Short mmCIF file of C-alpha atoms in Angstrom, two decimals:
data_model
loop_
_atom_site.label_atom_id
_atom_site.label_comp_id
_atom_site.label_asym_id
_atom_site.label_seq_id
_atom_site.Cartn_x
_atom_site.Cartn_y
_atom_site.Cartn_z
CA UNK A 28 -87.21 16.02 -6.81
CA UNK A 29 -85.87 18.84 -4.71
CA UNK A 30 -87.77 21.94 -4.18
CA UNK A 31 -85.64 25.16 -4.56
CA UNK A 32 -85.99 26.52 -1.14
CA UNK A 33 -84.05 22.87 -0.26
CA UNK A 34 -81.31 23.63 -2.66
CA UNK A 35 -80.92 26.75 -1.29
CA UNK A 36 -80.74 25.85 2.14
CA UNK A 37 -78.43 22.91 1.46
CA UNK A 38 -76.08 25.22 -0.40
CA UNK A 39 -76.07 27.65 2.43
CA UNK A 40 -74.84 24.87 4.39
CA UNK A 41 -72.14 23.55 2.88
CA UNK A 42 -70.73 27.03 1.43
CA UNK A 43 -70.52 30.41 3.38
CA UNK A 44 -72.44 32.69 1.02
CA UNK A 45 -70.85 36.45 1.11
CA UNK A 46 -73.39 39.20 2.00
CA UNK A 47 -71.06 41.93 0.37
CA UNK A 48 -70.38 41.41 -3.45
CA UNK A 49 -66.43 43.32 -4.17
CA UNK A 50 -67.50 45.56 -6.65
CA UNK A 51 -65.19 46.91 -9.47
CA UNK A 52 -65.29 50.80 -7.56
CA UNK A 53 -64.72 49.13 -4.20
CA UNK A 54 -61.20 47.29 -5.91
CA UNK A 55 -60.18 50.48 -7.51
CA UNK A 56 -60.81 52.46 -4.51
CA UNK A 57 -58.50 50.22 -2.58
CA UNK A 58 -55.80 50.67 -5.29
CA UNK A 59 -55.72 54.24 -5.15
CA UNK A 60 -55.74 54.34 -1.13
CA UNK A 61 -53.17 52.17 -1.32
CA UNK A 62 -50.93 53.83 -3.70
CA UNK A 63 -52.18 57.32 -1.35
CA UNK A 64 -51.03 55.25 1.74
CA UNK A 65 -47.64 54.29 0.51
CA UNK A 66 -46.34 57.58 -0.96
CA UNK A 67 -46.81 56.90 -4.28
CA UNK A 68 -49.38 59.61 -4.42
CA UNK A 69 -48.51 62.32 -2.45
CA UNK A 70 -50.70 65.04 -0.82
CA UNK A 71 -51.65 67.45 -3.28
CA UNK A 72 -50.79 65.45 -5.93
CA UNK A 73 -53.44 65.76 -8.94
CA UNK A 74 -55.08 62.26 -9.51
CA UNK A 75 -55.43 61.41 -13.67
CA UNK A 76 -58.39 62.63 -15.52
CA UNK A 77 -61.53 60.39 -14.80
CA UNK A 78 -60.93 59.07 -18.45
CA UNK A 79 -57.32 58.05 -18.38
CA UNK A 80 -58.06 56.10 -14.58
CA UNK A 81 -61.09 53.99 -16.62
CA UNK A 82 -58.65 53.47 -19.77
CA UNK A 83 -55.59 52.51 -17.49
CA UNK A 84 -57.75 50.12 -14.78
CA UNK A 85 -59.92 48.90 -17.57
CA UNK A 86 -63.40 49.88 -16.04
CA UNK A 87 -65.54 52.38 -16.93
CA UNK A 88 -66.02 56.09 -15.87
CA UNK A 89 -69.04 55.07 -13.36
CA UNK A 90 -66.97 52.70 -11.91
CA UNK A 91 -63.91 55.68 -11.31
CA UNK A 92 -66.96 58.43 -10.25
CA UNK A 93 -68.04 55.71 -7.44
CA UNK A 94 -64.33 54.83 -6.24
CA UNK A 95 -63.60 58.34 -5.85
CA UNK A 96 -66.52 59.13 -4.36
CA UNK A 97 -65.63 56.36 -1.39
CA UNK A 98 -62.01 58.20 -1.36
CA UNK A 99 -63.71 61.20 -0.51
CA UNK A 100 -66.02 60.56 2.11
CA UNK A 101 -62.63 59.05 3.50
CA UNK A 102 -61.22 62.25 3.30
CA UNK A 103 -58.19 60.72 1.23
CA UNK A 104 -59.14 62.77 -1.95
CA UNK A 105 -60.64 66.26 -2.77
CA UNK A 106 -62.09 67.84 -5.49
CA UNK A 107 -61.88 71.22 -7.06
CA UNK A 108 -64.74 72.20 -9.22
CA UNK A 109 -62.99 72.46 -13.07
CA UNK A 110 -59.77 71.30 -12.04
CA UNK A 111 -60.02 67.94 -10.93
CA UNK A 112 -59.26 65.67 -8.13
CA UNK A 113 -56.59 66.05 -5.49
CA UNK A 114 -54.53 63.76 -2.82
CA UNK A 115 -55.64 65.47 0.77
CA UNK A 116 -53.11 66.88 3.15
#
């Protein structure tokens, strides 16, 4: 009988374990850069309600909050308190 820590360390072995998990708001933040990136969203361009990104991507409205957040702090996206989200200049 194998002992867990053995399992473990023969697992690490023979597959490379990933120390970052690709979260749902990491994938949909790369969606919207890249649709930012290729012109498809221009600058000042108003991004879609928080609601109708989670109904069209199929996640939920945490998920949108956290990928925008990330688009943010890479200056890609800005917000205006009441009227929503904008593609930066």
């Amino acid at each position: 009988m194998l002992h867990f820590s053995a399992v473990v360390q023969a697992t690490a072995l023979s597959e490379p374990f990933p120390l970052v998990t690709d979260r749902l708001s990491d994938r949909l933040a790369s969606r919207l850069a890249a649709q930012i990136e290729s012109g498809a969203l221009r600058p000042g361009d108003r991004l879609p309600t928080e609601q109708q990104l989670a109904a069209s991507h199929g996640v939920s409205r945490t998920v949108v909050r956290e990928a925008l957040h990330q688009l943010k702090s890479q200056a890609l996206v800005t917000s205006r308190q009441g009227l929503g989200c904008f593609v930066a200049h």
